[in-house]
Coordinates of C-alpha atoms in Angstrom, one line a residue:
M1 CA 0.0 0.0 0.0
P2 CA 1.5 3.4 -0.9
R3 CA 2.4 5.8 1.8
K4 CA 0.3 9.0 2.2
A5 CA 2.1 12.3 1.7
K6 CA 2.5 14.4 4.8
A7 CA 0.3 17.5 5.0
G8 CA 2.0 20.8 5.0
K9 CA 4.4 22.9 3.0
I10 CA 6.9 21.5 0.6
K11 CA 10.6 22.4 1.1
L12 CA 12.1 24.3 -1.8
K13 CA 15.5 23.4 -3.3
T14 CA 18.1 26.2 -3.5
H15 CA 19.7 26.7 -6.9
K16 CA 23.3 26.2 -5.9
A17 CA 24.9 28.3 -8.7
T18 CA 22.8 31.2 -7.6
S19 CA 23.7 30.8 -4.0
K20 CA 27.4 30.8 -4.9
R21 CA 27.3 33.9 -7.1
F22 CA 25.1 36.2 -4.9
R23 CA 24.9 37.1 -1.3
L24 CA 22.8 39.3 0.9
T25 CA 24.2 42.1 3.1
G26 CA 23.0 42.7 6.6
S27 CA 20.6 45.4 5.4
G28 CA 19.1 43.0 2.8
K29 CA 20.9 44.4 -0.3
L30 CA 21.7 41.8 -2.9
M31 CA 25.4 41.7 -4.0
R32 CA 26.9 39.9 -7.0
T33 CA 30.4 38.7 -7.8
K34 CA 32.3 39.7 -11.0
G35 CA 32.9 37.2 -13.8
G36 CA 36.1 36.5 -15.7
K37 CA 38.2 35.2 -12.8
S38 CA 38.8 31.6 -13.9
H39 CA 41.4 31.6 -16.6
L40 CA 43.3 33.7 -19.2
R41 CA 44.4 36.3 -16.6
R42 CA 48.2 36.3 -17.2
R43 CA 48.2 39.4 -19.3
T44 CA 45.8 41.4 -17.1
S45 CA 47.3 43.9 -14.7
V46 CA 47.5 43.4 -11.0
R47 CA 45.1 46.3 -10.4
T48 CA 42.5 44.8 -12.8
K49 CA 42.8 41.4 -11.0
A50 CA 42.3 43.1 -7.7
L51 CA 39.2 44.9 -8.9
L52 CA 37.6 41.5 -9.9
S53 CA 37.5 40.4 -6.2
E54 CA 35.1 43.1 -5.0
M55 CA 31.3 42.6 -5.1
I56 CA 28.8 45.0 -6.8
P57 CA 25.2 45.7 -5.6
V58 CA 22.5 44.4 -8.0
E59 CA 20.2 47.2 -9.2
G60 CA 17.6 45.5 -11.4
T61 CA 14.4 44.6 -9.6
G62 CA 13.7 41.8 -12.0
I63 CA 17.0 40.1 -11.3
V64 CA 16.6 40.6 -7.5
K65 CA 13.1 38.9 -7.8
R66 CA 14.6 36.0 -9.8
V67 CA 17.5 35.4 -7.4
K68 CA 15.1 35.4 -4.4
R69 CA 13.0 32.8 -6.2
L70 CA 16.0 30.6 -7.0
A71 CA 17.5 30.9 -3.5
P72 CA 14.6 31.3 -1.1
Y73 CA 16.5 30.6 2.1
M74 CA 19.5 32.8 1.2
K75 CA 21.0 34.6 4.3
E76 CA 24.1 36.6 4.9
R77 CA 27.3 34.6 4.4
E78 CA 30.7 35.2 6.0

């Protein structure tokens, strides 16, 4: 006999790529990382490589809405 499903809400799965690329600040602002950090960086200057490490606030409301849907339990990360 098949088991009956438990009543209540269903847990949502976090989109792992989204949770790795974005993070929330303490005030709730969404920040994103910069791309182009993986390979072909030998010819770039040290200053340019250092600028790639900082995070940028996300301005678009549509993107913010999409990220919050993909990572519903996202909190501030260290």
